[in-house]
Coordinates of N, CA, C and O and ligand atoms in Angstrom, one line a residue:
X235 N 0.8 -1.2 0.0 CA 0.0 0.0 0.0 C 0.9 1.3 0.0 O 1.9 1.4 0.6
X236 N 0.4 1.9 -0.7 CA 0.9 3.5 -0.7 C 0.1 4.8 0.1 O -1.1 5.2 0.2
X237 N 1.5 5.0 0.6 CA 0.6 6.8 1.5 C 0.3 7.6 0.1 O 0.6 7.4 -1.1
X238 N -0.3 8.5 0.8 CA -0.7 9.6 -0.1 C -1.0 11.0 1.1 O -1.8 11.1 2.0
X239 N 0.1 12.1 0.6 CA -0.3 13.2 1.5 C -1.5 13.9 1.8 O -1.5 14.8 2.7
X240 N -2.8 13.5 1.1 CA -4.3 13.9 1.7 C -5.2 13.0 2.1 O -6.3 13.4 2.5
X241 N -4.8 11.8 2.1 CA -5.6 11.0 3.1 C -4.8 9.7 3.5 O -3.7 9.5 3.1
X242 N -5.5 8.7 4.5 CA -5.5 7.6 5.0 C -5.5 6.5 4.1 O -6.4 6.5 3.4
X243 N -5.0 5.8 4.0 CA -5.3 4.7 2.9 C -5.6 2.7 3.7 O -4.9 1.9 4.2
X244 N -6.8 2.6 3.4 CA -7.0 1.2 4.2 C -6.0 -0.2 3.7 O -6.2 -0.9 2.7
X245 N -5.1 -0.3 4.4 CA -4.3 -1.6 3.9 C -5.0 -2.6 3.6 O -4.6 -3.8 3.7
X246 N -6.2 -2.3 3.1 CA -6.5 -3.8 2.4 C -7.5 -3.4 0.9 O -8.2 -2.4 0.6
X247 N -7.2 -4.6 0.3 CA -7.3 -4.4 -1.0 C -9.0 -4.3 -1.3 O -9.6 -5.3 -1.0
X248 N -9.6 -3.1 -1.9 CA -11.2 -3.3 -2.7 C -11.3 -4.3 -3.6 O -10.5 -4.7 -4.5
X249 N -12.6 -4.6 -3.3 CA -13.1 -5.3 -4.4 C -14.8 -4.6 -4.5 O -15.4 -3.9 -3.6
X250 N -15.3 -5.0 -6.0 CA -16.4 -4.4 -5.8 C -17.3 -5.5 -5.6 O -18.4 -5.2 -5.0
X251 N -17.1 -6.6 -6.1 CA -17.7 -8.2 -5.5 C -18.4 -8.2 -4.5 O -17.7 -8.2 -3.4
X252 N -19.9 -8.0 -4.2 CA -20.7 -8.0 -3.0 C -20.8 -9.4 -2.6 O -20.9 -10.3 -3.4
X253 N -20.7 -9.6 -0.8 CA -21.2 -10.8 -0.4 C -22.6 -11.2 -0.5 O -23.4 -10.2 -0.7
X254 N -23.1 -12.0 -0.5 CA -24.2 -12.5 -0.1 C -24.4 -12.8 1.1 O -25.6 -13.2 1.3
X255 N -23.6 -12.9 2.3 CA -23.9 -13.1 3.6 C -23.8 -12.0 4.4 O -22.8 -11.3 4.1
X256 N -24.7 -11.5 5.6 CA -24.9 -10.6 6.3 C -24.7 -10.9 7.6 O -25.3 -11.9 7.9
X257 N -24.0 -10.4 8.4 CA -23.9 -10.4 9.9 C -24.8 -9.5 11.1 O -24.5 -8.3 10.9
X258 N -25.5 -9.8 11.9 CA -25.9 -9.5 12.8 C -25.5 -8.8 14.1 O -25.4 -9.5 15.1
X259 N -25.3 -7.8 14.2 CA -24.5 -8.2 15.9 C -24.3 -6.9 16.1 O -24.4 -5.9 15.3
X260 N -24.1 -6.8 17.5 CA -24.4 -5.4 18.6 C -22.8 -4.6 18.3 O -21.7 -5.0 18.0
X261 N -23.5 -3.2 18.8 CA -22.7 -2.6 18.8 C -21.2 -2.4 19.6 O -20.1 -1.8 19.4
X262 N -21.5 -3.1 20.5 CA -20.5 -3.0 21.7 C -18.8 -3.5 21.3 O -18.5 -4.6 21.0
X263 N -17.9 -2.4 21.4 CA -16.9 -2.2 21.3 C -16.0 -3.7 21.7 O -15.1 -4.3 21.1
X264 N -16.6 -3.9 22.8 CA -15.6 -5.0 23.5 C -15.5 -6.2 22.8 O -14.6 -6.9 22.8
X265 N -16.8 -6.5 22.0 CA -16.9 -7.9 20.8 C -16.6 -7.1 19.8 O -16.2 -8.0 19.1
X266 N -16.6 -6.3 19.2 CA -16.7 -5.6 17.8 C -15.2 -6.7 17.3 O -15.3 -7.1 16.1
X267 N -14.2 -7.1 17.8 CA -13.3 -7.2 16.6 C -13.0 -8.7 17.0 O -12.2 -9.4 16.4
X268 N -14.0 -9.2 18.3 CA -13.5 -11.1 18.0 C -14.6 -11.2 17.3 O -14.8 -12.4 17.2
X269 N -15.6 -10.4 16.6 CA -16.8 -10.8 15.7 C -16.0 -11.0 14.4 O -15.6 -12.0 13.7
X270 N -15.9 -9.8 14.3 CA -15.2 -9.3 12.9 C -14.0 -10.7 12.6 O -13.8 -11.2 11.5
X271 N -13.4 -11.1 13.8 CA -12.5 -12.3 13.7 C -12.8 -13.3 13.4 O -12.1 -14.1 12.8
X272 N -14.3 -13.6 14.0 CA -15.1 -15.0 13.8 C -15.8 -14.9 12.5 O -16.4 -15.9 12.2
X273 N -15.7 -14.0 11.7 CA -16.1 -14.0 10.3 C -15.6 -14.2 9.4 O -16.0 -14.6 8.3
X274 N -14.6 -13.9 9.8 CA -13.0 -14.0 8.8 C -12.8 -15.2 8.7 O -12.7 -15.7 7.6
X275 N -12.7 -16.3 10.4 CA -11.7 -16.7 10.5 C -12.8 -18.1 10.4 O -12.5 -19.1 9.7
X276 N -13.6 -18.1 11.0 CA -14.7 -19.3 11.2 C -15.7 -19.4 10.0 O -15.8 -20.5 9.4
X277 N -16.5 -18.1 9.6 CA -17.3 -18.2 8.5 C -16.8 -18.0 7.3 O -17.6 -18.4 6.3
X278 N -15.4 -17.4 6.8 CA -15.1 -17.5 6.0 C -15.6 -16.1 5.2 O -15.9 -16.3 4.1
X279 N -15.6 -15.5 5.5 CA -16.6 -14.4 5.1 C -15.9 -13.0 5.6 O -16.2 -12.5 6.7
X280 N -14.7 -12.2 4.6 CA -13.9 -11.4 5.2 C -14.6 -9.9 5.0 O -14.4 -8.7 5.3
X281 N -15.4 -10.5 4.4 CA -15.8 -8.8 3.7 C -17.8 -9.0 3.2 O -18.4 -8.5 2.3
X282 N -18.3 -9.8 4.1 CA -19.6 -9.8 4.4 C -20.3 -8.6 4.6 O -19.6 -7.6 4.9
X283 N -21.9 -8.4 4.6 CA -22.1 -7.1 5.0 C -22.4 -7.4 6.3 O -22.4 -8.4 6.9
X284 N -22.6 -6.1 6.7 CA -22.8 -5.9 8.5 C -23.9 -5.2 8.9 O -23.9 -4.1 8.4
X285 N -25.1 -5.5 9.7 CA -25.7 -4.9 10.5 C -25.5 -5.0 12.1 O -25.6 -6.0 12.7
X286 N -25.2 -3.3 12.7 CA -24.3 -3.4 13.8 C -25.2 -2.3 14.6 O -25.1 -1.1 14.5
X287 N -26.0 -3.1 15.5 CA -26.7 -1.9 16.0 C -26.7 -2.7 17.6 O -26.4 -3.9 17.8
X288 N -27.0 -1.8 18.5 CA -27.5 -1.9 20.2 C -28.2 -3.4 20.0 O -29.3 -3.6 19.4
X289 N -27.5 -4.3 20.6 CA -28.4 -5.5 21.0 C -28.3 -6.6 19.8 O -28.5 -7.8 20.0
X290 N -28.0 -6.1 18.8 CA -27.8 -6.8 17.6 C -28.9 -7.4 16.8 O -29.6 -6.7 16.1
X291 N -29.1 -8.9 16.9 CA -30.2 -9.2 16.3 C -31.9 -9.3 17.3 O -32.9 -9.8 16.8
X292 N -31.7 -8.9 18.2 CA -33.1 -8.2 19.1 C -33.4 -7.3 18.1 O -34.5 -7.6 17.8
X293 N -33.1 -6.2 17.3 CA -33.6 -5.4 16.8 C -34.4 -6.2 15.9 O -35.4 -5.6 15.6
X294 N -34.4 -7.4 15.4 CA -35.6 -8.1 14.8 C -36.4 -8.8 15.3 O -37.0 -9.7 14.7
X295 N -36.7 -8.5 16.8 CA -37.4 -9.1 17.0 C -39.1 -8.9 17.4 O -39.9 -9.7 17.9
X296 N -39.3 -7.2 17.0 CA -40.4 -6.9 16.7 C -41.7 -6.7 17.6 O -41.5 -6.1 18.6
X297 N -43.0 -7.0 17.3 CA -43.4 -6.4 18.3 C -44.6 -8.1 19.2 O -45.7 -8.0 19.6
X298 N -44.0 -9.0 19.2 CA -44.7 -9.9 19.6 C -43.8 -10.2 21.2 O -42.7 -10.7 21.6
X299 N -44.9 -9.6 21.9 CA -44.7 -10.0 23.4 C -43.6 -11.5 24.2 O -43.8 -12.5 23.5
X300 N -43.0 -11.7 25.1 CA -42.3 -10.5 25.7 C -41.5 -9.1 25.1 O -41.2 -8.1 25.6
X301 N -41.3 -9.8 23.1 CA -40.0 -8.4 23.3 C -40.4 -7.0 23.4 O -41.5 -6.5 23.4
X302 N -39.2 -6.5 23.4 CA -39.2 -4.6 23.4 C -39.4 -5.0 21.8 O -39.2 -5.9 21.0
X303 N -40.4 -3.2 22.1 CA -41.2 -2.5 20.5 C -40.2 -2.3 19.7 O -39.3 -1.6 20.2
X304 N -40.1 -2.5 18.9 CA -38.7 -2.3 17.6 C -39.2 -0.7 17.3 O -40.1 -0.9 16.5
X305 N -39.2 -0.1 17.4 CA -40.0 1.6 16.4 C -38.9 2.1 16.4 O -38.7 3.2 16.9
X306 N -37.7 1.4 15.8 CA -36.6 2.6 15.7 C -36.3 2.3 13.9 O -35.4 3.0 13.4
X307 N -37.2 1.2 12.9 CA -36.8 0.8 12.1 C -35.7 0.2 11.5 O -35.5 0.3 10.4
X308 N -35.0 -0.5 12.3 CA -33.9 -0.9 12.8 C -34.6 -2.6 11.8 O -33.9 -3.0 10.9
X309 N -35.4 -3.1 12.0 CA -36.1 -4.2 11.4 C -36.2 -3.6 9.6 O -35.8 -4.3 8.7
X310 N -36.8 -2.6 9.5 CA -36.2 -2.1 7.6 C -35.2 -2.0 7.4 O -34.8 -2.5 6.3
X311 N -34.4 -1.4 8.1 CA -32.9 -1.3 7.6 C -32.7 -2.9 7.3 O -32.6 -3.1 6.1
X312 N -32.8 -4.0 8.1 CA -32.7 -5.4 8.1 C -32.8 -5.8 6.7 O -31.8 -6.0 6.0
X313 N -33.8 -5.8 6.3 CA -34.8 -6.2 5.2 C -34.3 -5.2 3.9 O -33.9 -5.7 2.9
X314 N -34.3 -4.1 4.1 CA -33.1 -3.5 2.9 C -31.9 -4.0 2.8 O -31.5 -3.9 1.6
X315 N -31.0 -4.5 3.7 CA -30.0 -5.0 3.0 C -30.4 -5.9 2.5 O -30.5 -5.8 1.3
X316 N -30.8 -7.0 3.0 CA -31.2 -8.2 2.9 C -32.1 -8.4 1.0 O -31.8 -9.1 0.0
X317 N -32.7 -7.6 1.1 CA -33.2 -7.6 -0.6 C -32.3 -6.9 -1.4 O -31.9 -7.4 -2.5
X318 N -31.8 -5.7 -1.1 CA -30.6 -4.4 -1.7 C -29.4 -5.4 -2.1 O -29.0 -5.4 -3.3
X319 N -29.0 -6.3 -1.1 CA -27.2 -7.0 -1.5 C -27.8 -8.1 -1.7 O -27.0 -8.9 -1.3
X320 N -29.1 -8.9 -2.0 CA -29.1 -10.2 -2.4 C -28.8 -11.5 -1.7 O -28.6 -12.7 -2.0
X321 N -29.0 -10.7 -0.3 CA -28.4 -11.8 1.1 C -28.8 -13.4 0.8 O -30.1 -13.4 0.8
X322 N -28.4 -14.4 0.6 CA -28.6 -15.9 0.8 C -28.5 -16.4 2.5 O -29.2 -17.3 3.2
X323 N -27.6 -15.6 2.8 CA -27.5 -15.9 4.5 C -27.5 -15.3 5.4 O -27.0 -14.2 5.2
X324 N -28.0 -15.5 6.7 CA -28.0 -14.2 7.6 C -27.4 -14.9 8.9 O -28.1 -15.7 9.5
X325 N -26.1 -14.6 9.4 CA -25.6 -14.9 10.6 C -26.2 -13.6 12.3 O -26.1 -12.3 12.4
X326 N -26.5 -14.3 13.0 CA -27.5 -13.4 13.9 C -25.9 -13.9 15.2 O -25.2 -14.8 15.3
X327 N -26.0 -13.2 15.4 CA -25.2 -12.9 16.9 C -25.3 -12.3 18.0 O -25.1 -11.0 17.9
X328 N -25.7 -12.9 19.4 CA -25.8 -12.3 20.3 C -24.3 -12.6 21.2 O -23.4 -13.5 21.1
X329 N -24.6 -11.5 22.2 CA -23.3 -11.5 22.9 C -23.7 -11.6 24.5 O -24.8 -11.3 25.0
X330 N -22.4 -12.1 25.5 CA -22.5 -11.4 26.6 C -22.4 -10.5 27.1 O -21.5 -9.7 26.7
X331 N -23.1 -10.4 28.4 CA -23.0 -9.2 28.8 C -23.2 -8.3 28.1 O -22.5 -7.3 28.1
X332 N -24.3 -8.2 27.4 CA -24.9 -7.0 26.7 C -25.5 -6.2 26.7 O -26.5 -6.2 25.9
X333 N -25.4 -5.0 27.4 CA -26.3 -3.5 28.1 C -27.5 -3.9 27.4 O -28.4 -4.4 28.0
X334 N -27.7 -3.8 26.3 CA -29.0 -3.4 25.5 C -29.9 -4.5 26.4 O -30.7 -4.1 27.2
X335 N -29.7 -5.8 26.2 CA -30.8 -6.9 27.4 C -30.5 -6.4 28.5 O -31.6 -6.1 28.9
X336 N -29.7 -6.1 29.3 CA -29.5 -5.6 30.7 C -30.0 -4.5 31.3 O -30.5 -4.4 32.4
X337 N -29.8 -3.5 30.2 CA -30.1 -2.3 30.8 C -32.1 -1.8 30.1 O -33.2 -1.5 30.6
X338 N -31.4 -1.8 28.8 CA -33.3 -1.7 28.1 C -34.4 -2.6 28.2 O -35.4 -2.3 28.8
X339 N -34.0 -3.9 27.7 CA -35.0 -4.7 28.5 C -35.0 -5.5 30.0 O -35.7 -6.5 30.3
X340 N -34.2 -4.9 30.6 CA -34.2 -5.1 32.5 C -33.8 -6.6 32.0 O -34.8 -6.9 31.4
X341 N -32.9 -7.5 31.8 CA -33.3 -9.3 31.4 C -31.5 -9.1 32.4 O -30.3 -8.7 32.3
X342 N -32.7 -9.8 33.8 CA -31.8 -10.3 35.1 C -30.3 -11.0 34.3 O -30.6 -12.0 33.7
X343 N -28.4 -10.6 34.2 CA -27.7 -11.3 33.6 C -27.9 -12.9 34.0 O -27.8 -13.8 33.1
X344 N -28.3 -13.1 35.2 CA -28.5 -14.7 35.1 C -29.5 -15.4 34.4 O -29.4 -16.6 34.2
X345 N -30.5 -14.7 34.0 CA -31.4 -15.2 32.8 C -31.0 -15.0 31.3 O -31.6 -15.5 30.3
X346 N -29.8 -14.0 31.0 CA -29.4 -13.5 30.0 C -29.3 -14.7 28.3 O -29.7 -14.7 27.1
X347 N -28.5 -15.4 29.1 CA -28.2 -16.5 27.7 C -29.7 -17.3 27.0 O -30.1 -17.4 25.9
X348 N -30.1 -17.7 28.3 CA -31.3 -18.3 28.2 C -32.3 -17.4 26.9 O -32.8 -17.8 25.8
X349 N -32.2 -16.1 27.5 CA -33.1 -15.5 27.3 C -33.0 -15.3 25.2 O -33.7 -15.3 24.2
X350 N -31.6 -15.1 25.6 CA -31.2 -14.9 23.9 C -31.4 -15.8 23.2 O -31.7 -15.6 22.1
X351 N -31.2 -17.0 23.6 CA -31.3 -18.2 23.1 C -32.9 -18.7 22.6 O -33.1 -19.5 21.7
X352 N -33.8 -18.0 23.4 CA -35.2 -17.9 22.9 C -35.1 -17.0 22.0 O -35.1 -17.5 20.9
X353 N -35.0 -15.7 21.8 CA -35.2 -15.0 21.6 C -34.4 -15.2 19.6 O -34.9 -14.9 18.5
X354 N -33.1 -15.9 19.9 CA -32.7 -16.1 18.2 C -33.6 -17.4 17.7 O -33.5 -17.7 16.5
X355 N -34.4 -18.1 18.5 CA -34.6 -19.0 17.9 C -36.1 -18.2 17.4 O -36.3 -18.5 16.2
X356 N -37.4 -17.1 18.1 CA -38.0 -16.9 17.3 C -38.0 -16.0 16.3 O -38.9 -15.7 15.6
X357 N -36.5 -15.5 16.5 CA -36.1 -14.4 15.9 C -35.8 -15.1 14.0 O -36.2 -14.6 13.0
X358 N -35.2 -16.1 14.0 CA -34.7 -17.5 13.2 C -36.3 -17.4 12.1 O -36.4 -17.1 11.0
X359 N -37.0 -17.8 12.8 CA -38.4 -18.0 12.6 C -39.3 -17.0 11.7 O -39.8 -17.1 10.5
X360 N -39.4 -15.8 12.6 CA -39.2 -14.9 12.1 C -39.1 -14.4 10.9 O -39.9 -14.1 10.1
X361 N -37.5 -14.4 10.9 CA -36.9 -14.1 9.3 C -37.1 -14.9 8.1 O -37.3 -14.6 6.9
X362 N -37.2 -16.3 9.0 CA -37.3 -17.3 7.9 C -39.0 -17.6 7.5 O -39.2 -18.5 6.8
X363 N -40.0 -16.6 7.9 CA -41.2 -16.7 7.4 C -41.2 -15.4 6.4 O -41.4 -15.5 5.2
X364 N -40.8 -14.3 7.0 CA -40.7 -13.0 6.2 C -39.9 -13.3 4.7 O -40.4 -12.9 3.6
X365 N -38.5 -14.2 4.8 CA -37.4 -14.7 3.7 C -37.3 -15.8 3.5 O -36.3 -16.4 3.8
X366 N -38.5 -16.7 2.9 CA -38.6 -17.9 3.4 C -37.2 -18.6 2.5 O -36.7 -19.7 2.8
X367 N -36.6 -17.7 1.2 CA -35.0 -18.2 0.8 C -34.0 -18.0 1.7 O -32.9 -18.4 1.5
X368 N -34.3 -17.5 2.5 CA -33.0 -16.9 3.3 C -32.6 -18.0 4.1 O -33.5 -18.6 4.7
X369 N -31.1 -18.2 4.4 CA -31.1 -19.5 5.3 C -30.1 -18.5 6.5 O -29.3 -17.6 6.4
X370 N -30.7 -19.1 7.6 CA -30.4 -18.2 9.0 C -29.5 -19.0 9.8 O -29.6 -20.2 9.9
X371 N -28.6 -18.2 10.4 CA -27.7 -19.1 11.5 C -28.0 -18.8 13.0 O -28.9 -18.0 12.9
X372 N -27.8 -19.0 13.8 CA -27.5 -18.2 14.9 C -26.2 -18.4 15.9 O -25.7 -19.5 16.2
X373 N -25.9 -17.3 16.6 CA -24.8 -18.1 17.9 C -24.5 -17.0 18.9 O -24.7 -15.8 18.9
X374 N -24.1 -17.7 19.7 CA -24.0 -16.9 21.0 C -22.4 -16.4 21.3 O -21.7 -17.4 21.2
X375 N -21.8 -15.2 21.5 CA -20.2 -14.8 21.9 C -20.2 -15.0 23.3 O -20.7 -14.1 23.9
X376 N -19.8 -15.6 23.9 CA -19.7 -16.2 25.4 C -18.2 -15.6 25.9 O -17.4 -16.0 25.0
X377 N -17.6 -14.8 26.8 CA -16.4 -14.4 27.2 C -16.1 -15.7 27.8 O -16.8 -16.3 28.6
X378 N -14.7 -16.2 27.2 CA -14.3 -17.4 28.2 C -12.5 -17.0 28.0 O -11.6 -16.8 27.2
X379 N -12.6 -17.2 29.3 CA -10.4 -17.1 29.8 C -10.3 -15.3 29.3 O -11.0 -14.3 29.7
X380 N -9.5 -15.3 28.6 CA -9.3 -14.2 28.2 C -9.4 -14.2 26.3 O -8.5 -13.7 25.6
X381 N -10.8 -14.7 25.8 CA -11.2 -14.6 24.5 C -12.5 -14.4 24.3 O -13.2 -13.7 25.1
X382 N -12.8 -15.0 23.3 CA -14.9 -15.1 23.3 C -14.8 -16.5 22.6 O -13.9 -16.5 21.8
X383 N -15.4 -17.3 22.8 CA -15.9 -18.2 22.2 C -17.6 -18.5 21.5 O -18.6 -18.2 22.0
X384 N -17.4 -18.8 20.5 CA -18.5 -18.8 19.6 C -19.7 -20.2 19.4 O -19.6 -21.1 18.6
X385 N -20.5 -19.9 20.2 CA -21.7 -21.0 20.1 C -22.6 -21.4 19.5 O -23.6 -21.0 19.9
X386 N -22.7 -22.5 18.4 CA -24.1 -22.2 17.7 C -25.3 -22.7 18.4 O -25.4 -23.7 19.1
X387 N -26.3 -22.0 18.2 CA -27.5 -22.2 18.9 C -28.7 -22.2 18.0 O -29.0 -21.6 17.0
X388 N -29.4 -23.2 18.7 CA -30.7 -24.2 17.4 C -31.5 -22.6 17.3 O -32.1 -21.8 18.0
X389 N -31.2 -22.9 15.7 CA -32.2 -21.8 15.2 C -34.2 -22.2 14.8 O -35.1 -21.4 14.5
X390 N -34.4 -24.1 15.0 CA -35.4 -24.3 15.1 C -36.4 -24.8 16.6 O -37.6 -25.0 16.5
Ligands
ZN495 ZN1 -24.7 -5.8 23.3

């Protein structure tokens, strides 16, 4: 790579080649780059698209009781990429320790995993009624030792 005196230059090479697979997952700094690593490195998928919002894939989970009201359109954004880049796959990721269940929807940390774990599975459902082509993954980022480990969890 070459500098250039008016801007930054990203060490890695463009392509204009869009993925067909999309990623799910919360904003939180502290997973932002073992995600980004587990995409690379586990899904195979270096340059996937991303939807990166508070709570991650809770933002699809809409307005069917227990969950919180989605009204931030955070569920269209979804669905525009998803038709816009041609998505075939949608990898959903929840994490621990994640403010957005802790703090917005009150979800006690000891009920936390549990809770997500319902929650991708009707979230799975869900998508897969709205995209009945779309094929859905899900998994959970668990902090273990000093990494995250990556869990798949039944999306039926
Ligand atoms: Zn989070």
């Amino acid at each position: 790579m070459t500098h250039s005196k008016d801007a930054w230059l990203a060490p890695v090479e463009y392509s204009d080649e869009q993925s067909t697979d999309l990623i799910v997952y919360c904003g939180d700094g502290r997973f932002g780059t073992a995600i980004e690593s587990f995409a690379k490195g586990r899904l195979g998928l270096p340059r996937c698209a991303r939807l990166v919002v508070p709570g991650g894939p809770v933002c699809l989970a809409g307005e069917t009781p227990p969950f919180y009201e989605v009204k931030t359109g955070a569920a269209a954004q979804f669905y525009f990429l998803v038709d816009a880049l041609k998505i075939q796959r949608v990898h959903l990721i929840a994490h621990d320790r994640c403010a957005f269940y802790i703090q917005k929807l009150e979800v006690p940390e000891a009920n936390l995993r549990q809770r997500q774990i319902e929650d991708l599975k009707k979230i799975a459902s869900r998508v897969r009624h709205d995209r009945p082509n779309l094929a859905v993954d899900s998994w959970v980022a668990e902090v273990r030792n000093d990494t995250v480990a990556f869990l798949e969890t039944p999306t039926q």
